[in-house]
Coordinates of N, CA, C and O in Angstrom, one line a residue:
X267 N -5.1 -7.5 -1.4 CA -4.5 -6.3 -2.0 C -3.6 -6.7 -3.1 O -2.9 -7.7 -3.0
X268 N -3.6 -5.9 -4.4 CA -2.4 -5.9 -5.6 C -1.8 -4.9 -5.3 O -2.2 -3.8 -4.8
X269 N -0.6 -5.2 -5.7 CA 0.3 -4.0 -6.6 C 0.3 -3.8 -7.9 O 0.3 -4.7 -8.8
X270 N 0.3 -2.7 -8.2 CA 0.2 -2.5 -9.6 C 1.6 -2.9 -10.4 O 2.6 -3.1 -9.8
X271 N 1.4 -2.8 -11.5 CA 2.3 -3.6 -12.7 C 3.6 -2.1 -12.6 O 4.7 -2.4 -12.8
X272 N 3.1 -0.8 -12.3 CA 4.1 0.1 -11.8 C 5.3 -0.2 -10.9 O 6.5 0.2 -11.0
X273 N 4.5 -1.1 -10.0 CA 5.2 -0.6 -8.3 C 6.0 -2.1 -8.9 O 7.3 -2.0 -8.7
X274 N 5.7 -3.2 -9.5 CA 6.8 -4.6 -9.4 C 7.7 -4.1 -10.3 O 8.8 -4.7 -10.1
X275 N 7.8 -3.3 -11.1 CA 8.2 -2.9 -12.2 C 9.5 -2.0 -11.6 O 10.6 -2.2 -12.0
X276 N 9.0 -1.2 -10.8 CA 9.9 -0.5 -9.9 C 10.6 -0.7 -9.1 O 11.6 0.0 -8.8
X277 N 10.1 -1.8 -8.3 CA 11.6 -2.6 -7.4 C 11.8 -3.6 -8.4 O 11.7 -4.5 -7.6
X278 N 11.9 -4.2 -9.4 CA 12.7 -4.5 -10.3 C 13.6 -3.7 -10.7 O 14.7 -4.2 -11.0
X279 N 13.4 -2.8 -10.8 CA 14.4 -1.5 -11.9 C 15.8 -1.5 -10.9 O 17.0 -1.6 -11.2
X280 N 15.0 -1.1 -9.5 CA 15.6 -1.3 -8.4 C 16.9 -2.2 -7.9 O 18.0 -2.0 -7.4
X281 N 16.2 -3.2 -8.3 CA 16.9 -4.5 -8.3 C 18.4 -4.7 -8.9 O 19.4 -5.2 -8.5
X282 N 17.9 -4.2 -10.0 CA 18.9 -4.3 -11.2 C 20.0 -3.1 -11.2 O 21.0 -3.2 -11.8
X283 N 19.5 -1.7 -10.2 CA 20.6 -1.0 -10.2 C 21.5 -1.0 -9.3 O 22.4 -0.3 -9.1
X284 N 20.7 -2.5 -8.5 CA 21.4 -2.7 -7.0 C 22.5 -3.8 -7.1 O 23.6 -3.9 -6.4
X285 N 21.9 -4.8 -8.3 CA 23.2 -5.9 -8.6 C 23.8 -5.3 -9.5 O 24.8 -6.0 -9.9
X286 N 23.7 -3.7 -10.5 CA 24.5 -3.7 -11.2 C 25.6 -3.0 -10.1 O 26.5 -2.6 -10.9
X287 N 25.9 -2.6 -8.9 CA 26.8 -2.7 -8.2 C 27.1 -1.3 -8.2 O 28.3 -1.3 -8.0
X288 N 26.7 -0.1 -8.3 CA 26.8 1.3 -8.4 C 27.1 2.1 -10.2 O 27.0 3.3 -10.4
X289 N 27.3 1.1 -10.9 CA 27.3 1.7 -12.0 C 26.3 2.0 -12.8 O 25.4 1.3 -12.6
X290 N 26.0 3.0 -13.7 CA 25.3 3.5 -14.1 C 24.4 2.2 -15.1 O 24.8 1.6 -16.0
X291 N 23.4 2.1 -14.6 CA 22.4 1.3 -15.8 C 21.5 2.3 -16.4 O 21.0 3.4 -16.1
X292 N 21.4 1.5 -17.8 CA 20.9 2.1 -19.0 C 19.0 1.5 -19.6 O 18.6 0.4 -20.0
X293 N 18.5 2.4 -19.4 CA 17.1 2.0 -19.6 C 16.8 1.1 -20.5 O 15.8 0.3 -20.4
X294 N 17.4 1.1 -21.3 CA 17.5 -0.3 -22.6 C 17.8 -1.6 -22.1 O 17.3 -2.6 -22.5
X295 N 18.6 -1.3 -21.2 CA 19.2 -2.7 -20.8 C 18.7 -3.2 -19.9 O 18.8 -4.4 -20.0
X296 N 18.1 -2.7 -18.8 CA 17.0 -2.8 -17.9 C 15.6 -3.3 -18.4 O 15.0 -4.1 -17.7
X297 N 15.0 -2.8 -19.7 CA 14.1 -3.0 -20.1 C 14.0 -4.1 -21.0 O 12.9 -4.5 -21.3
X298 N 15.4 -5.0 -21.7 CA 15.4 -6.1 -22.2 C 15.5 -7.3 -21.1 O 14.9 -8.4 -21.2
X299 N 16.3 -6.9 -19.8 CA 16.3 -7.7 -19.2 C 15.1 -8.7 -18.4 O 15.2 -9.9 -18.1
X300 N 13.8 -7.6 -18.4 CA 13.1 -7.6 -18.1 C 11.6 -8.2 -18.8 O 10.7 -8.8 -18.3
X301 N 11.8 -7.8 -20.4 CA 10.8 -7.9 -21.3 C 9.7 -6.7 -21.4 O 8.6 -6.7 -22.0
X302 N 10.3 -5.8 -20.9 CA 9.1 -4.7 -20.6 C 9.6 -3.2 -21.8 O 10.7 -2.8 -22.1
X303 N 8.2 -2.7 -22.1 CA 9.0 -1.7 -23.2 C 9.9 -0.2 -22.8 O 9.3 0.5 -22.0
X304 N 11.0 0.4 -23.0 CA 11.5 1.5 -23.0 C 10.9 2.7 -22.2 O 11.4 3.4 -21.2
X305 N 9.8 2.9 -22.8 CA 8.7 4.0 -22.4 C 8.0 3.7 -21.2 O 7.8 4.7 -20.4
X306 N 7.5 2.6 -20.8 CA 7.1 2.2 -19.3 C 7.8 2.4 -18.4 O 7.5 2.8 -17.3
X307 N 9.0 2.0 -18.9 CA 10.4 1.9 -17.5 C 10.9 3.7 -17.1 O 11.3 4.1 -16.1
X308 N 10.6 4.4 -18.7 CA 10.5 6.2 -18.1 C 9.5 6.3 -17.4 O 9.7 6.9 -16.4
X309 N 8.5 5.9 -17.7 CA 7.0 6.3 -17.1 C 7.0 6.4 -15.6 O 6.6 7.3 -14.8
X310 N 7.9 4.8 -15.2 CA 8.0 4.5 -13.9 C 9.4 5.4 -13.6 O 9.3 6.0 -12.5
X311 N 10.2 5.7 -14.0 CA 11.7 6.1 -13.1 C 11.2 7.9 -12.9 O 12.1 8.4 -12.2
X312 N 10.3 8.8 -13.2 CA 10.0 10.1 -13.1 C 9.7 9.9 -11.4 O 10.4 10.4 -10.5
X313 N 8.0 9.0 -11.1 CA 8.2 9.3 -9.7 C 9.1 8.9 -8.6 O 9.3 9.4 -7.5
X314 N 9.9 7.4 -9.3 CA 11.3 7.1 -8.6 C 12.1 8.3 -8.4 O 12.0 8.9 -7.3
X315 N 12.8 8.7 -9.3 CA 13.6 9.8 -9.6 C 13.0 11.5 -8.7 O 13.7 12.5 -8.4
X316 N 12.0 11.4 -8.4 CA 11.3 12.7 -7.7 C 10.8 12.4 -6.3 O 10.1 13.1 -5.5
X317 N 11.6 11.0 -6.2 CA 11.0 10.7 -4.5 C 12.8 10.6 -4.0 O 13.2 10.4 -2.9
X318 N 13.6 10.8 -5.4 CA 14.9 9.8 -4.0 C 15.6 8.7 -4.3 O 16.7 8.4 -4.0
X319 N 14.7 8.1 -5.0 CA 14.9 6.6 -5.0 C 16.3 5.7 -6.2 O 17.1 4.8 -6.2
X320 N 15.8 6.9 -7.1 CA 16.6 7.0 -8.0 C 17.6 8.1 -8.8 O 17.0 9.0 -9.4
X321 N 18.8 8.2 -8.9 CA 19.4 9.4 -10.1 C 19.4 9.0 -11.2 O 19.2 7.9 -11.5
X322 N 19.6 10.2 -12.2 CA 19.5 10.3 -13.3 C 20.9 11.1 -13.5 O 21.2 12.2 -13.2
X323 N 21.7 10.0 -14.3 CA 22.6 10.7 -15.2 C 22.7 11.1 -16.6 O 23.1 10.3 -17.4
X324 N 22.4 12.5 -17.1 CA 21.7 12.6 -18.5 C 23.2 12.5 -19.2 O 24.3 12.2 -18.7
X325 N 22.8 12.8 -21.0 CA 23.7 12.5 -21.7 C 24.2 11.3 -22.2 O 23.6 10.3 -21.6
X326 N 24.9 11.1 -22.8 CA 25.3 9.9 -24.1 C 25.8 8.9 -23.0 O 25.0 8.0 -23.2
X327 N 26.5 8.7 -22.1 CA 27.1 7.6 -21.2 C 25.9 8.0 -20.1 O 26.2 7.3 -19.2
X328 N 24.8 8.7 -19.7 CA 24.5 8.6 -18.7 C 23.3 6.9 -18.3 O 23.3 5.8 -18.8
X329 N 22.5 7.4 -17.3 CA 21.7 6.2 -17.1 C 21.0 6.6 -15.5 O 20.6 7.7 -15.2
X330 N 21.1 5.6 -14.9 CA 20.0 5.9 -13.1 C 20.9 4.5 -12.2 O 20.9 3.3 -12.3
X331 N 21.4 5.3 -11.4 CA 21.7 4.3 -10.3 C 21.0 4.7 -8.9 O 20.3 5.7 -8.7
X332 N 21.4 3.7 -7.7 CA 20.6 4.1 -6.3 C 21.4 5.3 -5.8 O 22.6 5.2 -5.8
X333 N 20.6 6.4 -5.3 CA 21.5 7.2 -4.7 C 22.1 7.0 -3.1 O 22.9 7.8 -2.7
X334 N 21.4 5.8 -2.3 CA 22.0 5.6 -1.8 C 22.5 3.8 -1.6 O 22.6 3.1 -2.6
X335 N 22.7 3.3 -0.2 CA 23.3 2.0 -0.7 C 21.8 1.1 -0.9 O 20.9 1.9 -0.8
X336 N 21.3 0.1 -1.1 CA 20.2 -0.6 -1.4 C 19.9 -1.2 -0.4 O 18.9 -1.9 -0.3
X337 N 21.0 -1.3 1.1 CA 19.9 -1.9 1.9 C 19.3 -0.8 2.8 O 18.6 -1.1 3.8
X338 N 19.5 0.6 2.4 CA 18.9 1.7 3.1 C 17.0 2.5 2.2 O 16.2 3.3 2.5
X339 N 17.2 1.2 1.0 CA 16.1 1.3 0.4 C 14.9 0.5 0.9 O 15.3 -0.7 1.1
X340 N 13.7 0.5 1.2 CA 12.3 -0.2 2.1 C 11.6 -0.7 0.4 O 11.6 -0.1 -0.6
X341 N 11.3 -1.8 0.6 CA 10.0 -2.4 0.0 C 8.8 -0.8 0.1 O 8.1 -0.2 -0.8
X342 N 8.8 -0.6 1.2 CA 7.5 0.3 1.4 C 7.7 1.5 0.6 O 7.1 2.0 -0.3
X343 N 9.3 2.0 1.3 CA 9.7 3.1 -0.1 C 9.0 3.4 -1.4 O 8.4 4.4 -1.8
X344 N 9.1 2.2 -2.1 CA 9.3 2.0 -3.3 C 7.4 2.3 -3.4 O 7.0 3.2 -4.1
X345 N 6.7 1.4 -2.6 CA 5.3 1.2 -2.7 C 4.2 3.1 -2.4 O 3.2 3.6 -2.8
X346 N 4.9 3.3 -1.8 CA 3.9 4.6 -1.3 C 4.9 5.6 -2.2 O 4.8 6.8 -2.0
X347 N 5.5 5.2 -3.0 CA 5.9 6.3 -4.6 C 4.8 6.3 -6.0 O 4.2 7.1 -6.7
X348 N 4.9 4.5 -6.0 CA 4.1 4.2 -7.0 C 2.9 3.6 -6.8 O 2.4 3.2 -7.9
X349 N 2.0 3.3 -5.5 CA 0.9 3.1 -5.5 C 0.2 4.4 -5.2 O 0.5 5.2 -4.3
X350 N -1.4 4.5 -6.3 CA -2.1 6.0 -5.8 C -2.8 5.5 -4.7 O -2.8 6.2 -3.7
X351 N -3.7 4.1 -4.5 CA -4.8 4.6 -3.4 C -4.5 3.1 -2.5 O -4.3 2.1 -3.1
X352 N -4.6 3.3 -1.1 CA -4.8 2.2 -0.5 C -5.7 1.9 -0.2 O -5.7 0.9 0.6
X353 N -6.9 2.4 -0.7 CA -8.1 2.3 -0.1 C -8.6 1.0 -0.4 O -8.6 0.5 -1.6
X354 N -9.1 0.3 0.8 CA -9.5 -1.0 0.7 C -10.9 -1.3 0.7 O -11.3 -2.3 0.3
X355 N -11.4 -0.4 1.0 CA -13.3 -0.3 1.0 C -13.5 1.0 1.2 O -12.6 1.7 1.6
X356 N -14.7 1.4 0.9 CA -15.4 2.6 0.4 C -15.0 3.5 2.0 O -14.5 4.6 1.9
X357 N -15.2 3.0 3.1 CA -14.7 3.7 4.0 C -13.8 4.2 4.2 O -13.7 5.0 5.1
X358 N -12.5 4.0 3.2 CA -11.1 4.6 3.2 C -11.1 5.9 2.9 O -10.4 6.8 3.4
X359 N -12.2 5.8 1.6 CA -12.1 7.0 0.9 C -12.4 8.5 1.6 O -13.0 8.7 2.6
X360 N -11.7 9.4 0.6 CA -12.6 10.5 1.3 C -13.8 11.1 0.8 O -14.3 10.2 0.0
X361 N -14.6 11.9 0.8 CA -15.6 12.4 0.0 C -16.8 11.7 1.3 O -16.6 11.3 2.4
X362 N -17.9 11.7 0.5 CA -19.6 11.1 1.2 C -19.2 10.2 1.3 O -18.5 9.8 0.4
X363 N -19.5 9.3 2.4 CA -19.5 8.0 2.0 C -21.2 7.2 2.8 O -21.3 7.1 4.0
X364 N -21.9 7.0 2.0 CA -23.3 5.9 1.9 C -23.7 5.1 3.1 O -24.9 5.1 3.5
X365 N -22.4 4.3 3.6 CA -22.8 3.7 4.6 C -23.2 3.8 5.9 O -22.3 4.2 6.6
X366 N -24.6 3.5 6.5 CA -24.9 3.9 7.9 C -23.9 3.5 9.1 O -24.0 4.1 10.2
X367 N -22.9 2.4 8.9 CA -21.6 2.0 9.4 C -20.5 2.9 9.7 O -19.6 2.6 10.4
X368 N -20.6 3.8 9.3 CA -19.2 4.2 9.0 C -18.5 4.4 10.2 O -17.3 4.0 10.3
X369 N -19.0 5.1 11.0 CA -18.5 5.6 12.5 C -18.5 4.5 13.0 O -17.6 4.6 13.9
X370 N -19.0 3.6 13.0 CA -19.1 2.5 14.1 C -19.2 0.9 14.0 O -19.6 0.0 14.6
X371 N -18.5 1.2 12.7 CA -18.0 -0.7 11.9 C -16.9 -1.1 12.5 O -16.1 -0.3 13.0
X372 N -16.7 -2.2 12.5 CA -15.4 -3.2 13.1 C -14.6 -3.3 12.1 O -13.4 -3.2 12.3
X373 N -15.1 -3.7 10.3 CA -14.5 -4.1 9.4 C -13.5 -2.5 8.7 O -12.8 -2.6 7.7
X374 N -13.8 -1.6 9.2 CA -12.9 -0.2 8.8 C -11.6 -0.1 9.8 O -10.5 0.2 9.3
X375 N -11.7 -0.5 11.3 CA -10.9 -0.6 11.6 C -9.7 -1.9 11.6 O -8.5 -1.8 11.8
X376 N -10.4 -3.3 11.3 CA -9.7 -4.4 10.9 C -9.1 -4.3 9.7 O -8.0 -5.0 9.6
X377 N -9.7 -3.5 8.5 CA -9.0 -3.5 7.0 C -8.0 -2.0 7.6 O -7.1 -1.9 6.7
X378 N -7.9 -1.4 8.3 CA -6.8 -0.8 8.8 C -5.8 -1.4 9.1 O -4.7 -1.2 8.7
X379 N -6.2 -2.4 10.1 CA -5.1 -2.8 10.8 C -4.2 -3.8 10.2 O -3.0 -4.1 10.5
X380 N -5.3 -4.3 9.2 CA -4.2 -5.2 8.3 C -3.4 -4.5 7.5 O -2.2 -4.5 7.6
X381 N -4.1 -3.8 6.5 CA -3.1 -2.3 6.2 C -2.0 -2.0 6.5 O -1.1 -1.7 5.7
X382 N -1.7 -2.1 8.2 CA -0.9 -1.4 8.5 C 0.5 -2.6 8.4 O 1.6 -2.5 7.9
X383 N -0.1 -3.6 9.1 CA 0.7 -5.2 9.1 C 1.3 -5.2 7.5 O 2.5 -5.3 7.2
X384 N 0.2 -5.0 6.5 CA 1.1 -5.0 5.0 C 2.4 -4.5 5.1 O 3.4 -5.1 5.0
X385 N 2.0 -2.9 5.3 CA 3.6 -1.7 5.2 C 4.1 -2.3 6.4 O 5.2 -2.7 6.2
X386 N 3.9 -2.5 7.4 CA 5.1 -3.0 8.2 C 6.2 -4.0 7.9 O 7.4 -3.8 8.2
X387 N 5.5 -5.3 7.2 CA 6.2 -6.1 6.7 C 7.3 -5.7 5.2 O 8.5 -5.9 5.0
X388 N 6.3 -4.8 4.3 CA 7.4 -4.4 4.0 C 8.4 -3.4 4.3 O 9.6 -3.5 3.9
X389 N 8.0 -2.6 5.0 CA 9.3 -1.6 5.8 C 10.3 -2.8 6.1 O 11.5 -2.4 5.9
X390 N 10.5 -4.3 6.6 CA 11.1 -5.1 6.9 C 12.5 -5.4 5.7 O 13.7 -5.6 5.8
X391 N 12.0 -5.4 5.2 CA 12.7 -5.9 3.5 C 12.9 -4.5 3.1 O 12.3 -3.4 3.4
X392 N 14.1 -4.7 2.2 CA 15.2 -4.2 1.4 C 15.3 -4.6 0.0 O 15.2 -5.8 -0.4
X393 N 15.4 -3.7 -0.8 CA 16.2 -3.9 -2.1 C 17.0 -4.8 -2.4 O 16.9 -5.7 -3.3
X394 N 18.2 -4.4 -1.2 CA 19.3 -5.3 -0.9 C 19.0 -6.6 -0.5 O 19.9 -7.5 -0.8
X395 N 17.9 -6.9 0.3 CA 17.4 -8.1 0.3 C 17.1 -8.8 -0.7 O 17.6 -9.9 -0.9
X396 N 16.2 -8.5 -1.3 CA 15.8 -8.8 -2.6 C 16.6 -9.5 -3.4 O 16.3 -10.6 -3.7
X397 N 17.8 -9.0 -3.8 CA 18.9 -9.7 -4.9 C 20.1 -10.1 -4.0 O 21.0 -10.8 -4.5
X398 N 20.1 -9.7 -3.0 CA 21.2 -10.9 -1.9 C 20.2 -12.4 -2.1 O 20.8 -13.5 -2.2
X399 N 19.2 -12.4 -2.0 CA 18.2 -13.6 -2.1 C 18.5 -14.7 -3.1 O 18.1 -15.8 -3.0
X400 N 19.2 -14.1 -4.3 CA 18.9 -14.6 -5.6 C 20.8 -14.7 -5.9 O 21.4 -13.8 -6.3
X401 N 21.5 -15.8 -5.6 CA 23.0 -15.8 -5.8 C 23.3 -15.2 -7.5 O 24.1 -14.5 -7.9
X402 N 22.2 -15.9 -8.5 CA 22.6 -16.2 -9.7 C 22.0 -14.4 -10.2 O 21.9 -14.5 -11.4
X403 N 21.6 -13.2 -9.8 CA 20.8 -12.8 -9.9 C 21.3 -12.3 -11.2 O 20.7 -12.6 -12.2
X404 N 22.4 -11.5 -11.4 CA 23.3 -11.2 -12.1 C 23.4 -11.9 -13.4 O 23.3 -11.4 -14.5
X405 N 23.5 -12.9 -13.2 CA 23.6 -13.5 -14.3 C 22.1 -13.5 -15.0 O 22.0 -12.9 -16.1
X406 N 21.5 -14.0 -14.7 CA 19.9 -13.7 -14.8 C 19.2 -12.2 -15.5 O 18.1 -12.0 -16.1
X407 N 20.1 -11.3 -15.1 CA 19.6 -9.8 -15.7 C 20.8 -9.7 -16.6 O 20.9 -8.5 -17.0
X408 N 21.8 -10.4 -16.9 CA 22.5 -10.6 -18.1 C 23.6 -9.5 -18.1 O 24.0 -9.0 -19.1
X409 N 24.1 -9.3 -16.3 CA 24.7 -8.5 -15.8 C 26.4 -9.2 -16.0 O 27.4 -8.6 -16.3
X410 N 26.3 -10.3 -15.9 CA 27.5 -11.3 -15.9 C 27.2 -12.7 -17.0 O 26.2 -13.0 -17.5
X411 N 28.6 -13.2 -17.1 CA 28.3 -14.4 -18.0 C 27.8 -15.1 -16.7 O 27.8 -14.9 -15.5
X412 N 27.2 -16.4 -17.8 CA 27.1 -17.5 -16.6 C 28.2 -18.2 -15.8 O 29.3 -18.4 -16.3
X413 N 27.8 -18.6 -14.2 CA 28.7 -18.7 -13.3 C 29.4 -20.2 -13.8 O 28.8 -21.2 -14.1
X414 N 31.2 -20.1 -13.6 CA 31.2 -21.4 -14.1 C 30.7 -22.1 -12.7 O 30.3 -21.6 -11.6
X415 N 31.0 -23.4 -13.3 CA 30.3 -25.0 -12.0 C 31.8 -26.0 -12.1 O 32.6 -26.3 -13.0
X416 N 31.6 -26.3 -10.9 CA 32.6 -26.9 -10.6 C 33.0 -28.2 -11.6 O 32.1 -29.1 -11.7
X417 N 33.8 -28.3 -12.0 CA 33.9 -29.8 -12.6 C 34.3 -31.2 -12.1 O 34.2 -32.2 -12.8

């Protein structure tokens, strides 16, 4: 299984509203941090923004922070906002489906079950996890100068 260039994109954005520490971040600055253009990072924050995940403060000082704390945010959260289909084989889908299998294959309920092991694992993990992981993270999304080092 992938994730799409949406959903990494999205706990990134994530990421960054989590080390910028409750203050309001700005799509520009999120989007240089990153390398990614302005208009993708809207593209992605509409279904963030309409699941929860994220606010939107409009106006000249506004921007998008978490509305709540980041370790109450799921990896899985984030994934069943911005992924459309889980479907792993034709059997997932809905509609006709072709194969004389379908009722009584082993491999529909095994690509389930692993399925399920995926979201489980991430239901495990956090946002907050994510950039607690990374000491320098901050500095890295150009949130802070670099850390001094001991001399």
């Amino acid at each position: 299984m992938r994730l799409t260039k949406q959903t990494n994109y999205a706990i990134r954005m994530l990421m960054y509203c989590a080390a910028n520490d409750g203050r309001l971040s700005r799509i520009p600055e999120i989007a240089k941090a990153y390398g990614v253009s302005e208009l993708f990072l809207f593209k992605i924050l509409q279904p963030l923004n309409k699941a929860g995940l994220v606010e939107t403060v409009r106006g000249r000082n506004g921007g998008v922070r978490l509305p709540r704390p980041a370790d109450q945010i799921t990896l899985f959260d984030v994934v069943k906002v911005t992924e459309d289909s889980f479907a792993m084989a034709e059997c997932f889908e809905a509609g006709e489906i072709e194969c004389p299998l379908v009722d009584s294959c082993g491999l529909n309920s095994a690509l389930r079950r692993a399925l399920n092991a995926f979201f489980a694992v991430l239901a495990e993990y956090t946002i907050d996890d994510l950039v607690k992981a990374r000491p320098q993270i901050n500095f890295l999304l150009g949130l802070e100068p670099r850390p001094q080092t001991a001399a």
